[in-house]
JSON list of C-alpha atoms in Angstrom, two decimals:
[
{"chain": "A", "resi": 1228, "resn": "UNK", "atom": "CA", "xyz": [105.99, 76.51, 116.03]},
{"chain": "A", "resi": 1229, "resn": "UNK", "atom": "CA", "xyz": [103.93, 76.39, 113.06]},
{"chain": "A", "resi": 1230, "resn": "UNK", "atom": "CA", "xyz": [104.74, 78.94, 110.17]},
{"chain": "A", "resi": 1231, "resn": "UNK", "atom": "CA", "xyz": [102.09, 81.15, 108.99]},
{"chain": "A", "resi": 1232, "resn": "UNK", "atom": "CA", "xyz": [100.87, 80.61, 105.53]},
{"chain": "A", "resi": 1233, "resn": "UNK", "atom": "CA", "xyz": [100.58, 83.56, 102.96]},
{"chain": "A", "resi": 1234, "resn": "UNK", "atom": "CA", "xyz": [97.50, 85.61, 103.48]},
{"chain": "A", "resi": 1235, "resn": "UNK", "atom": "CA", "xyz": [94.33, 84.82, 101.88]},
{"chain": "A", "resi": 1236, "resn": "UNK", "atom": "CA", "xyz": [94.32, 81.10, 101.58]},
{"chain": "A", "resi": 1237, "resn": "UNK", "atom": "CA", "xyz": [97.98, 80.08, 100.48]},
{"chain": "A", "resi": 1238, "resn": "UNK", "atom": "CA", "xyz": [98.42, 77.41, 97.89]},
{"chain": "A", "resi": 1239, "resn": "UNK", "atom": "CA", "xyz": [94.68, 76.60, 97.61]},
{"chain": "A", "resi": 1240, "resn": "UNK", "atom": "CA", "xyz": [94.16, 80.08, 96.05]},
{"chain": "A", "resi": 1241, "resn": "UNK", "atom": "CA", "xyz": [96.52, 79.14, 93.17]},
{"chain": "A", "resi": 1242, "resn": "UNK", "atom": "CA", "xyz": [93.65, 77.18, 91.64]},
{"chain": "A", "resi": 1243, "resn": "UNK", "atom": "CA", "xyz": [91.22, 80.20, 91.84]},
{"chain": "A", "resi": 1244, "resn": "UNK", "atom": "CA", "xyz": [91.16, 82.29, 88.68]},
{"chain": "A", "resi": 1245, "resn": "UNK", "atom": "CA", "xyz": [89.82, 85.37, 90.60]},
{"chain": "A", "resi": 1246, "resn": "UNK", "atom": "CA", "xyz": [92.87, 85.16, 92.85]},
{"chain": "A", "resi": 1247, "resn": "UNK", "atom": "CA", "xyz": [95.05, 85.54, 89.91]},
{"chain": "A", "resi": 1248, "resn": "UNK", "atom": "CA", "xyz": [93.05, 88.32, 88.45]},
{"chain": "A", "resi": 1249, "resn": "UNK", "atom": "CA", "xyz": [93.43, 90.15, 91.78]},
{"chain": "A", "resi": 1250, "resn": "UNK", "atom": "CA", "xyz": [97.02, 89.48, 91.84]},
{"chain": "A", "resi": 1251, "resn": "UNK", "atom": "CA", "xyz": [97.70, 90.79, 88.31]},
{"chain": "A", "resi": 1252, "resn": "UNK", "atom": "CA", "xyz": [95.43, 93.83, 88.81]},
{"chain": "A", "resi": 1253, "resn": "UNK", "atom": "CA", "xyz": [97.38, 94.63, 92.00]},
{"chain": "A", "resi": 1254, "resn": "UNK", "atom": "CA", "xyz": [100.76, 94.26, 90.17]},
{"chain": "A", "resi": 1255, "resn": "UNK", "atom": "CA", "xyz": [99.51, 96.53, 87.32]},
{"chain": "A", "resi": 1256, "resn": "UNK", "atom": "CA", "xyz": [98.46, 99.13, 89.77]},
{"chain": "A", "resi": 1257, "resn": "UNK", "atom": "CA", "xyz": [101.78, 98.91, 91.57]},
{"chain": "A", "resi": 1258, "resn": "UNK", "atom": "CA", "xyz": [103.59, 99.36, 88.17]},
{"chain": "A", "resi": 1259, "resn": "UNK", "atom": "CA", "xyz": [101.37, 102.44, 87.28]},
{"chain": "A", "resi": 1260, "resn": "UNK", "atom": "CA", "xyz": [102.40, 103.87, 90.64]},
{"chain": "A", "resi": 1261, "resn": "UNK", "atom": "CA", "xyz": [106.21, 103.27, 90.01]},
{"chain": "A", "resi": 1262, "resn": "UNK", "atom": "CA", "xyz": [105.83, 104.81, 86.53]},
{"chain": "A", "resi": 1263, "resn": "UNK", "atom": "CA", "xyz": [104.20, 107.89, 87.87]},
{"chain": "A", "resi": 1264, "resn": "UNK", "atom": "CA", "xyz": [107.05, 108.44, 90.20]},
{"chain": "A", "resi": 1265, "resn": "UNK", "atom": "CA", "xyz": [109.60, 107.98, 87.63]},
{"chain": "A", "resi": 1266, "resn": "UNK", "atom": "CA", "xyz": [107.83, 110.19, 85.10]},
{"chain": "A", "resi": 1267, "resn": "UNK", "atom": "CA", "xyz": [107.60, 113.02, 87.59]},
{"chain": "A", "resi": 1268, "resn": "UNK", "atom": "CA", "xyz": [111.29, 113.50, 87.77]},
{"chain": "A", "resi": 1269, "resn": "UNK", "atom": "CA", "xyz": [111.07, 114.29, 91.43]},
{"chain": "A", "resi": 1270, "resn": "UNK", "atom": "CA", "xyz": [112.81, 111.16, 92.74]},
{"chain": "A", "resi": 1271, "resn": "UNK", "atom": "CA", "xyz": [112.43, 107.41, 93.03]},
{"chain": "A", "resi": 1272, "resn": "UNK", "atom": "CA", "xyz": [111.15, 105.30, 95.87]},
{"chain": "A", "resi": 1273, "resn": "UNK", "atom": "CA", "xyz": [113.35, 104.37, 98.82]},
{"chain": "A", "resi": 1274, "resn": "UNK", "atom": "CA", "xyz": [113.99, 100.81, 97.63]},
{"chain": "A", "resi": 1275, "resn": "UNK", "atom": "CA", "xyz": [115.13, 102.07, 94.21]},
{"chain": "A", "resi": 1276, "resn": "UNK", "atom": "CA", "xyz": [117.41, 104.50, 95.89]},
{"chain": "A", "resi": 1277, "resn": "UNK", "atom": "CA", "xyz": [118.88, 101.49, 97.81]},
{"chain": "A", "resi": 1278, "resn": "UNK", "atom": "CA", "xyz": [119.17, 99.61, 94.50]},
{"chain": "A", "resi": 1279, "resn": "UNK", "atom": "CA", "xyz": [120.93, 102.45, 92.92]},
{"chain": "A", "resi": 1280, "resn": "UNK", "atom": "CA", "xyz": [123.31, 102.85, 95.92]},
{"chain": "A", "resi": 1281, "resn": "UNK", "atom": "CA", "xyz": [124.22, 99.15, 95.64]},
{"chain": "A", "resi": 1282, "resn": "UNK", "atom": "CA", "xyz": [124.87, 99.78, 91.92]},
{"chain": "A", "resi": 1283, "resn": "UNK", "atom": "CA", "xyz": [127.22, 102.60, 92.64]},
{"chain": "A", "resi": 1284, "resn": "UNK", "atom": "CA", "xyz": [129.15, 100.88, 95.40]},
{"chain": "A", "resi": 1285, "resn": "UNK", "atom": "CA", "xyz": [129.53, 97.52, 93.71]},
{"chain": "A", "resi": 1286, "resn": "UNK", "atom": "CA", "xyz": [130.14, 96.05, 90.14]},
{"chain": "A", "resi": 1287, "resn": "UNK", "atom": "CA", "xyz": [126.43, 95.14, 90.02]},
{"chain": "A", "resi": 1288, "resn": "UNK", "atom": "CA", "xyz": [124.00, 96.61, 87.56]},
{"chain": "A", "resi": 1289, "resn": "UNK", "atom": "CA", "xyz": [120.80, 98.29, 88.82]},
{"chain": "A", "resi": 1290, "resn": "UNK", "atom": "CA", "xyz": [118.83, 95.23, 87.62]},
{"chain": "A", "resi": 1291, "resn": "UNK", "atom": "CA", "xyz": [121.20, 92.80, 89.15]},
{"chain": "A", "resi": 1292, "resn": "UNK", "atom": "CA", "xyz": [121.10, 94.68, 92.44]},
{"chain": "A", "resi": 1293, "resn": "UNK", "atom": "CA", "xyz": [117.18, 94.62, 92.36]},
{"chain": "A", "resi": 1294, "resn": "UNK", "atom": "CA", "xyz": [117.02, 90.84, 91.86]},
{"chain": "A", "resi": 1295, "resn": "UNK", "atom": "CA", "xyz": [119.78, 90.15, 94.39]},
{"chain": "A", "resi": 1296, "resn": "UNK", "atom": "CA", "xyz": [118.00, 92.25, 97.14]},
{"chain": "A", "resi": 1297, "resn": "UNK", "atom": "CA", "xyz": [114.76, 90.50, 96.19]},
{"chain": "A", "resi": 1298, "resn": "UNK", "atom": "CA", "xyz": [116.26, 87.04, 96.74]},
{"chain": "A", "resi": 1299, "resn": "UNK", "atom": "CA", "xyz": [117.82, 88.01, 100.02]},
{"chain": "A", "resi": 1300, "resn": "UNK", "atom": "CA", "xyz": [114.52, 89.38, 101.30]},
{"chain": "A", "resi": 1301, "resn": "UNK", "atom": "CA", "xyz": [112.63, 86.20, 100.29]},
{"chain": "A", "resi": 1302, "resn": "UNK", "atom": "CA", "xyz": [115.21, 84.19, 102.28]},
{"chain": "A", "resi": 1303, "resn": "UNK", "atom": "CA", "xyz": [114.90, 86.44, 105.24]},
{"chain": "A", "resi": 1304, "resn": "UNK", "atom": "CA", "xyz": [111.14, 86.39, 105.27]},
{"chain": "A", "resi": 1305, "resn": "UNK", "atom": "CA", "xyz": [111.26, 82.53, 104.99]},
{"chain": "A", "resi": 1306, "resn": "UNK", "atom": "CA", "xyz": [113.33, 82.48, 108.14]},
{"chain": "A", "resi": 1307, "resn": "UNK", "atom": "CA", "xyz": [110.66, 84.47, 109.88]},
{"chain": "A", "resi": 1308, "resn": "UNK", "atom": "CA", "xyz": [107.95, 82.13, 108.82]},
{"chain": "A", "resi": 1309, "resn": "UNK", "atom": "CA", "xyz": [106.32, 83.85, 105.63]},
{"chain": "A", "resi": 1310, "resn": "UNK", "atom": "CA", "xyz": [106.50, 81.35, 102.79]},
{"chain": "A", "resi": 1311, "resn": "UNK", "atom": "CA", "xyz": [106.97, 82.44, 99.25]},
{"chain": "A", "resi": 1312, "resn": "UNK", "atom": "CA", "xyz": [104.07, 81.60, 96.93]},
{"chain": "A", "resi": 1313, "resn": "UNK", "atom": "CA", "xyz": [103.70, 81.65, 93.13]},
{"chain": "A", "resi": 1314, "resn": "UNK", "atom": "CA", "xyz": [102.70, 85.32, 93.46]},
{"chain": "A", "resi": 1315, "resn": "UNK", "atom": "CA", "xyz": [106.14, 86.12, 94.94]},
{"chain": "A", "resi": 1316, "resn": "UNK", "atom": "CA", "xyz": [107.93, 84.86, 91.87]},
{"chain": "A", "resi": 1317, "resn": "UNK", "atom": "CA", "xyz": [105.41, 86.56, 89.59]},
{"chain": "A", "resi": 1318, "resn": "UNK", "atom": "CA", "xyz": [105.99, 89.84, 91.45]},
{"chain": "A", "resi": 1319, "resn": "UNK", "atom": "CA", "xyz": [109.73, 89.66, 90.90]},
{"chain": "A", "resi": 1320, "resn": "UNK", "atom": "CA", "xyz": [109.18, 89.64, 87.13]},
{"chain": "A", "resi": 1321, "resn": "UNK", "atom": "CA", "xyz": [105.81, 91.32, 86.46]},
{"chain": "A", "resi": 1322, "resn": "UNK", "atom": "CA", "xyz": [106.18, 94.63, 88.00]},
{"chain": "A", "resi": 1323, "resn": "UNK", "atom": "CA", "xyz": [109.39, 95.43, 86.13]},
{"chain": "A", "resi": 1324, "resn": "UNK", "atom": "CA", "xyz": [107.91, 94.02, 82.86]},
{"chain": "A", "resi": 1325, "resn": "UNK", "atom": "CA", "xyz": [104.71, 96.09, 83.30]},
{"chain": "A", "resi": 1326, "resn": "UNK", "atom": "CA", "xyz": [106.61, 99.24, 84.12]},
{"chain": "A", "resi": 1327, "resn": "UNK", "atom": "CA", "xyz": [108.75, 98.83, 81.05]},
{"chain": "A", "resi": 1328, "resn": "UNK", "atom": "CA", "xyz": [105.71, 98.29, 78.93]},
{"chain": "A", "resi": 1329, "resn": "UNK", "atom": "CA", "xyz": [104.15, 101.52, 80.34]},
{"chain": "A", "resi": 1330, "resn": "UNK", "atom": "CA", "xyz": [107.31, 103.41, 79.83]},
{"chain": "A", "resi": 1331, "resn": "UNK", "atom": "CA", "xyz": [107.57, 102.21, 76.14]},
{"chain": "A", "resi": 1332, "resn": "UNK", "atom": "CA", "xyz": [103.94, 103.04, 75.45]},
{"chain": "A", "resi": 1333, "resn": "UNK", "atom": "CA", "xyz": [104.53, 106.75, 76.37]},
{"chain": "A", "resi": 1334, "resn": "UNK", "atom": "CA", "xyz": [102.32, 106.66, 79.41]},
{"chain": "A", "resi": 1335, "resn": "UNK", "atom": "CA", "xyz": [102.32, 110.16, 81.03]},
{"chain": "A", "resi": 1336, "resn": "UNK", "atom": "CA", "xyz": [105.52, 110.83, 78.89]},
{"chain": "A", "resi": 1337, "resn": "UNK", "atom": "CA", "xyz": [105.39, 114.59, 79.32]},
{"chain": "A", "resi": 1338, "resn": "UNK", "atom": "CA", "xyz": [104.75, 114.55, 83.06]},
{"chain": "A", "resi": 1339, "resn": "UNK", "atom": "CA", "xyz": [108.14, 116.04, 83.91]},
{"chain": "A", "resi": 1340, "resn": "UNK", "atom": "CA", "xyz": [107.32, 119.05, 81.79]},
{"chain": "A", "resi": 1341, "resn": "UNK", "atom": "CA", "xyz": [104.16, 119.90, 83.77]},
{"chain": "A", "resi": 1342, "resn": "UNK", "atom": "CA", "xyz": [104.01, 122.35, 86.58]},
{"chain": "A", "resi": 1343, "resn": "UNK", "atom": "CA", "xyz": [105.36, 121.39, 90.08]},
{"chain": "A", "resi": 1344, "resn": "UNK", "atom": "CA", "xyz": [101.92, 121.02, 91.70]},
{"chain": "A", "resi": 1345, "resn": "UNK", "atom": "CA", "xyz": [100.89, 118.54, 88.95]},
{"chain": "A", "resi": 1346, "resn": "UNK", "atom": "CA", "xyz": [104.12, 116.58, 89.38]},
{"chain": "A", "resi": 1347, "resn": "UNK", "atom": "CA", "xyz": [103.63, 116.45, 93.09]},
{"chain": "A", "resi": 1348, "resn": "UNK", "atom": "CA", "xyz": [100.07, 115.18, 92.78]},
{"chain": "A", "resi": 1349, "resn": "UNK", "atom": "CA", "xyz": [101.26, 112.45, 90.41]},
{"chain": "A", "resi": 1350, "resn": "UNK", "atom": "CA", "xyz": [103.85, 111.43, 92.99]},
{"chain": "A", "resi": 1351, "resn": "UNK", "atom": "CA", "xyz": [101.15, 111.16, 95.72]},
{"chain": "A", "resi": 1352, "resn": "UNK", "atom": "CA", "xyz": [98.90, 109.32, 93.30]},
{"chain": "A", "resi": 1353, "resn": "UNK", "atom": "CA", "xyz": [101.71, 106.98, 92.70]},
{"chain": "A", "resi": 1354, "resn": "UNK", "atom": "CA", "xyz": [102.09, 106.28, 96.37]},
{"chain": "A", "resi": 1355, "resn": "UNK", "atom": "CA", "xyz": [98.34, 105.60, 96.65]},
{"chain": "A", "resi": 1356, "resn": "UNK", "atom": "CA", "xyz": [98.49, 103.16, 93.77]},
{"chain": "A", "resi": 1357, "resn": "UNK", "atom": "CA", "xyz": [101.50, 101.33, 95.11]},
{"chain": "A", "resi": 1358, "resn": "UNK", "atom": "CA", "xyz": [99.70, 100.84, 98.41]},
{"chain": "A", "resi": 1359, "resn": "UNK", "atom": "CA", "xyz": [96.52, 99.72, 96.82]},
{"chain": "A", "resi": 1360, "resn": "UNK", "atom": "CA", "xyz": [98.34, 97.36, 94.49]},
{"chain": "A", "resi": 1361, "resn": "UNK", "atom": "CA", "xyz": [100.11, 95.84, 97.38]},
{"chain": "A", "resi": 1362, "resn": "UNK", "atom": "CA", "xyz": [96.98, 95.24, 99.22]},
{"chain": "A", "resi": 1363, "resn": "UNK", "atom": "CA", "xyz": [95.37, 93.61, 96.25]},
{"chain": "A", "resi": 1364, "resn": "UNK", "atom": "CA", "xyz": [98.08, 91.20, 95.32]},
{"chain": "A", "resi": 1365, "resn": "UNK", "atom": "CA", "xyz": [98.87, 90.30, 99.00]},
{"chain": "A", "resi": 1366, "resn": "UNK", "atom": "CA", "xyz": [95.15, 89.78, 99.63]},
{"chain": "A", "resi": 1367, "resn": "UNK", "atom": "CA", "xyz": [94.92, 87.44, 96.67]},
{"chain": "A", "resi": 1368, "resn": "UNK", "atom": "CA", "xyz": [96.63, 84.87, 98.76]},
{"chain": "A", "resi": 1369, "resn": "UNK", "atom": "CA", "xyz": [99.28, 83.70, 96.17]},
{"chain": "A", "resi": 1370, "resn": "UNK", "atom": "CA", "xyz": [102.24, 85.12, 98.12]},
{"chain": "A", "resi": 1371, "resn": "UNK", "atom": "CA", "xyz": [103.52, 88.63, 98.65]},
{"chain": "A", "resi": 1372, "resn": "UNK", "atom": "CA", "xyz": [106.32, 90.25, 96.91]},
{"chain": "A", "resi": 1373, "resn": "UNK", "atom": "CA", "xyz": [109.90, 90.09, 98.37]},
{"chain": "A", "resi": 1374, "resn": "UNK", "atom": "CA", "xyz": [109.75, 93.35, 100.09]},
{"chain": "A", "resi": 1375, "resn": "UNK", "atom": "CA", "xyz": [106.18, 92.84, 101.28]},
{"chain": "A", "resi": 1376, "resn": "UNK", "atom": "CA", "xyz": [107.14, 89.41, 102.56]},
{"chain": "A", "resi": 1377, "resn": "UNK", "atom": "CA", "xyz": [109.65, 91.05, 104.69]},
{"chain": "A", "resi": 1378, "resn": "UNK", "atom": "CA", "xyz": [107.07, 93.59, 105.89]},
{"chain": "A", "resi": 1379, "resn": "UNK", "atom": "CA", "xyz": [104.64, 90.85, 106.78]},
{"chain": "A", "resi": 1380, "resn": "UNK", "atom": "CA", "xyz": [107.20, 88.71, 108.56]},
{"chain": "A", "resi": 1381, "resn": "UNK", "atom": "CA", "xyz": [108.27, 91.59, 110.80]},
{"chain": "A", "resi": 1382, "resn": "UNK", "atom": "CA", "xyz": [104.64, 92.72, 111.44]},
{"chain": "A", "resi": 1383, "resn": "UNK", "atom": "CA", "xyz": [103.68, 89.15, 112.42]},
{"chain": "A", "resi": 1384, "resn": "UNK", "atom": "CA", "xyz": [106.78, 88.69, 114.62]},
{"chain": "A", "resi": 1385, "resn": "UNK", "atom": "CA", "xyz": [106.62, 92.08, 116.39]},
{"chain": "A", "resi": 1386, "resn": "UNK", "atom": "CA", "xyz": [102.70, 92.51, 116.33]},
{"chain": "A", "resi": 1387, "resn": "UNK", "atom": "CA", "xyz": [103.26, 96.11, 115.07]},
{"chain": "A", "resi": 1388, "resn": "UNK", "atom": "CA", "xyz": [100.89, 97.58, 112.37]},
{"chain": "A", "resi": 1389, "resn": "UNK", "atom": "CA", "xyz": [101.92, 96.86, 108.81]},
{"chain": "A", "resi": 1390, "resn": "UNK", "atom": "CA", "xyz": [101.88, 100.60, 108.12]},
{"chain": "A", "resi": 1391, "resn": "UNK", "atom": "CA", "xyz": [104.50, 101.40, 110.78]},
{"chain": "A", "resi": 1392, "resn": "UNK", "atom": "CA", "xyz": [106.59, 98.49, 109.62]},
{"chain": "A", "resi": 1393, "resn": "UNK", "atom": "CA", "xyz": [106.39, 99.44, 106.00]},
{"chain": "A", "resi": 1394, "resn": "UNK", "atom": "CA", "xyz": [107.41, 103.14, 106.89]},
{"chain": "A", "resi": 1395, "resn": "UNK", "atom": "CA", "xyz": [110.31, 101.98, 109.02]},
{"chain": "A", "resi": 1396, "resn": "UNK", "atom": "CA", "xyz": [111.56, 99.66, 106.25]},
{"chain": "A", "resi": 1397, "resn": "UNK", "atom": "CA", "xyz": [111.39, 102.35, 103.65]},
{"chain": "A", "resi": 1398, "resn": "UNK", "atom": "CA", "xyz": [113.23, 104.94, 105.85]},
{"chain": "A", "resi": 1399, "resn": "UNK", "atom": "CA", "xyz": [115.90, 102.31, 106.61]},
{"chain": "A", "resi": 1400, "resn": "UNK", "atom": "CA", "xyz": [116.74, 101.40, 102.99]},
{"chain": "A", "resi": 1401, "resn": "UNK", "atom": "CA", "xyz": [116.45, 105.02, 102.03]},
{"chain": "A", "resi": 1402, "resn": "UNK", "atom": "CA", "xyz": [119.16, 105.96, 104.54]},
{"chain": "A", "resi": 1403, "resn": "UNK", "atom": "CA", "xyz": [121.55, 103.13, 103.57]},
{"chain": "A", "resi": 1404, "resn": "UNK", "atom": "CA", "xyz": [120.87, 103.79, 99.81]},
{"chain": "A", "resi": 1405, "resn": "UNK", "atom": "CA", "xyz": [121.61, 107.48, 100.31]},
{"chain": "A", "resi": 1406, "resn": "UNK", "atom": "CA", "xyz": [124.89, 106.73, 102.22]},
{"chain": "A", "resi": 1407, "resn": "UNK", "atom": "CA", "xyz": [125.83, 104.43, 99.46]},
{"chain": "A", "resi": 1408, "resn": "UNK", "atom": "CA", "xyz": [125.41, 107.16, 96.87]},
{"chain": "A", "resi": 1409, "resn": "UNK", "atom": "CA", "xyz": [121.82, 106.69, 95.61]},
{"chain": "A", "resi": 1410, "resn": "UNK", "atom": "CA", "xyz": [119.99, 109.70, 94.28]},
{"chain": "A", "resi": 1411, "resn": "UNK", "atom": "CA", "xyz": [117.28, 111.17, 96.57]},
{"chain": "A", "resi": 1412, "resn": "UNK", "atom": "CA", "xyz": [114.52, 113.68, 95.46]},
{"chain": "A", "resi": 1413, "resn": "UNK", "atom": "CA", "xyz": [111.46, 115.30, 96.89]},
{"chain": "A", "resi": 1414, "resn": "UNK", "atom": "CA", "xyz": [109.37, 112.44, 95.53]},
{"chain": "A", "resi": 1415, "resn": "UNK", "atom": "CA", "xyz": [111.41, 110.08, 97.64]},
{"chain": "A", "resi": 1416, "resn": "UNK", "atom": "CA", "xyz": [110.60, 111.95, 100.75]},
{"chain": "A", "resi": 1417, "resn": "UNK", "atom": "CA", "xyz": [106.93, 111.99, 99.87]},
{"chain": "A", "resi": 1418, "resn": "UNK", "atom": "CA", "xyz": [106.89, 108.24, 99.18]},
{"chain": "A", "resi": 1419, "resn": "UNK", "atom": "CA", "xyz": [108.70, 107.53, 102.47]},
{"chain": "A", "resi": 1420, "resn": "UNK", "atom": "CA", "xyz": [106.33, 109.66, 104.52]},
{"chain": "A", "resi": 1421, "resn": "UNK", "atom": "CA", "xyz": [103.25, 108.44, 102.68]},
{"chain": "A", "resi": 1422, "resn": "UNK", "atom": "CA", "xyz": [103.68, 104.74, 102.06]},
{"chain": "A", "resi": 1423, "resn": "UNK", "atom": "CA", "xyz": [103.07, 103.61, 105.64]},
{"chain": "A", "resi": 1424, "resn": "UNK", "atom": "CA", "xyz": [99.85, 105.26, 106.18]},
{"chain": "A", "resi": 1425, "resn": "UNK", "atom": "CA", "xyz": [98.59, 104.53, 102.72]},
{"chain": "A", "resi": 1426, "resn": "UNK", "atom": "CA", "xyz": [99.41, 100.79, 103.14]},
{"chain": "A", "resi": 1427, "resn": "UNK", "atom": "CA", "xyz": [97.68, 100.70, 106.53]},
{"chain": "A", "resi": 1428, "resn": "UNK", "atom": "CA", "xyz": [94.52, 102.27, 105.08]},
{"chain": "A", "resi": 1429, "resn": "UNK", "atom": "CA", "xyz": [94.27, 100.14, 101.99]},
{"chain": "A", "resi": 1430, "resn": "UNK", "atom": "CA", "xyz": [94.86, 96.95, 104.15]},
{"chain": "A", "resi": 1431, "resn": "UNK", "atom": "CA", "xyz": [91.92, 98.08, 106.28]},
{"chain": "A", "resi": 1432, "resn": "UNK", "atom": "CA", "xyz": [89.75, 98.95, 103.48]},
{"chain": "A", "resi": 1433, "resn": "UNK", "atom": "CA", "xyz": [90.32, 95.60, 101.66]},
{"chain": "A", "resi": 1434, "resn": "UNK", "atom": "CA", "xyz": [90.36, 93.72, 105.00]},
{"chain": "A", "resi": 1435, "resn": "UNK", "atom": "CA", "xyz": [93.69, 92.18, 104.30]},
{"chain": "A", "resi": 1436, "resn": "UNK", "atom": "CA", "xyz": [94.96, 90.12, 107.29]},
{"chain": "A", "resi": 1437, "resn": "UNK", "atom": "CA", "xyz": [98.53, 89.88, 108.27]},
{"chain": "A", "resi": 1438, "resn": "UNK", "atom": "CA", "xyz": [99.92, 86.32, 109.02]},
{"chain": "A", "resi": 1439, "resn": "UNK", "atom": "CA", "xyz": [100.07, 85.66, 112.70]},
{"chain": "A", "resi": 1440, "resn": "UNK", "atom": "CA", "xyz": [98.27, 88.77, 113.58]},
{"chain": "A", "resi": 1441, "resn": "UNK", "atom": "CA", "xyz": [95.44, 88.24, 116.15]},
{"chain": "A", "resi": 1442, "resn": "UNK", "atom": "CA", "xyz": [92.08, 88.33, 114.27]},
{"chain": "A", "resi": 1443, "resn": "UNK", "atom": "CA", "xyz": [89.91, 90.84, 116.15]},
{"chain": "A", "resi": 1444, "resn": "UNK", "atom": "CA", "xyz": [87.29, 91.10, 113.47]},
{"chain": "A", "resi": 1445, "resn": "UNK", "atom": "CA", "xyz": [85.91, 87.64, 112.87]},
{"chain": "A", "resi": 1446, "resn": "UNK", "atom": "CA", "xyz": [82.60, 86.85, 111.43]},
{"chain": "A", "resi": 1447, "resn": "UNK", "atom": "CA", "xyz": [81.20, 89.20, 108.70]},
{"chain": "A", "resi": 1448, "resn": "UNK", "atom": "CA", "xyz": [84.77, 90.62, 108.00]},
{"chain": "A", "resi": 1449, "resn": "UNK", "atom": "CA", "xyz": [86.34, 87.21, 107.71]},
{"chain": "A", "resi": 1450, "resn": "UNK", "atom": "CA", "xyz": [83.61, 86.27, 105.18]},
{"chain": "A", "resi": 1451, "resn": "UNK", "atom": "CA", "xyz": [84.33, 89.41, 103.28]},
{"chain": "A", "resi": 1452, "resn": "UNK", "atom": "CA", "xyz": [88.02, 88.66, 103.20]},
{"chain": "A", "resi": 1453, "resn": "UNK", "atom": "CA", "xyz": [87.49, 85.07, 101.89]},
{"chain": "A", "resi": 1454, "resn": "UNK", "atom": "CA", "xyz": [85.15, 86.57, 99.19]},
{"chain": "A", "resi": 1455, "resn": "UNK", "atom": "CA", "xyz": [87.68, 89.37, 98.16]},
{"chain": "A", "resi": 1456, "resn": "UNK", "atom": "CA", "xyz": [90.57, 86.73, 98.13]},
{"chain": "A", "resi": 1457, "resn": "UNK", "atom": "CA", "xyz": [88.80, 84.90, 95.23]}
]
């Protein structure tokens, strides 16, 4: 059985400057979404709850837990047929670096001092930016991030929508992270409930296809995907 290549053209896209622009734009939007959640003071995303839980239950630091989880997910996704691309490696480094740069710059530094409705709006905006950033960098065809690689692998294998798979993954790691002692807040709940539908919507808006998923919208939409993928 042949293994599906990363969406949007795979290795050939590594030579296309527009693909790299799309990748970096997606990672930047993703980082902005992460920082909005951090600055809101209302709770981190489920994956970060999971990383925090691992940190509390093992001798690993938060960063070491994040890297270890990423490596495991890449291996699992590879076993399911989703190959890591150059964008996968960039993802593992760039999101953290961009988030640190935004935090150091003072971006929305006083957000946690704002009213609760403003902070909740920031969390929801962060969910939307994470979803949009995911669709952009996956659609660039340079390889998805470690967590998205697993999402795409499971979606291709089960034929279930990416939004449903993403939501199930977020809920699972949230539960495990909480059991391990990770901190959960209302922002975590909003992220868990919102990320699945948001990812599904942005994938449809940008016409990002899932490896192995039957292509029911050929013709004009396939041409648009090729154009958007750079």
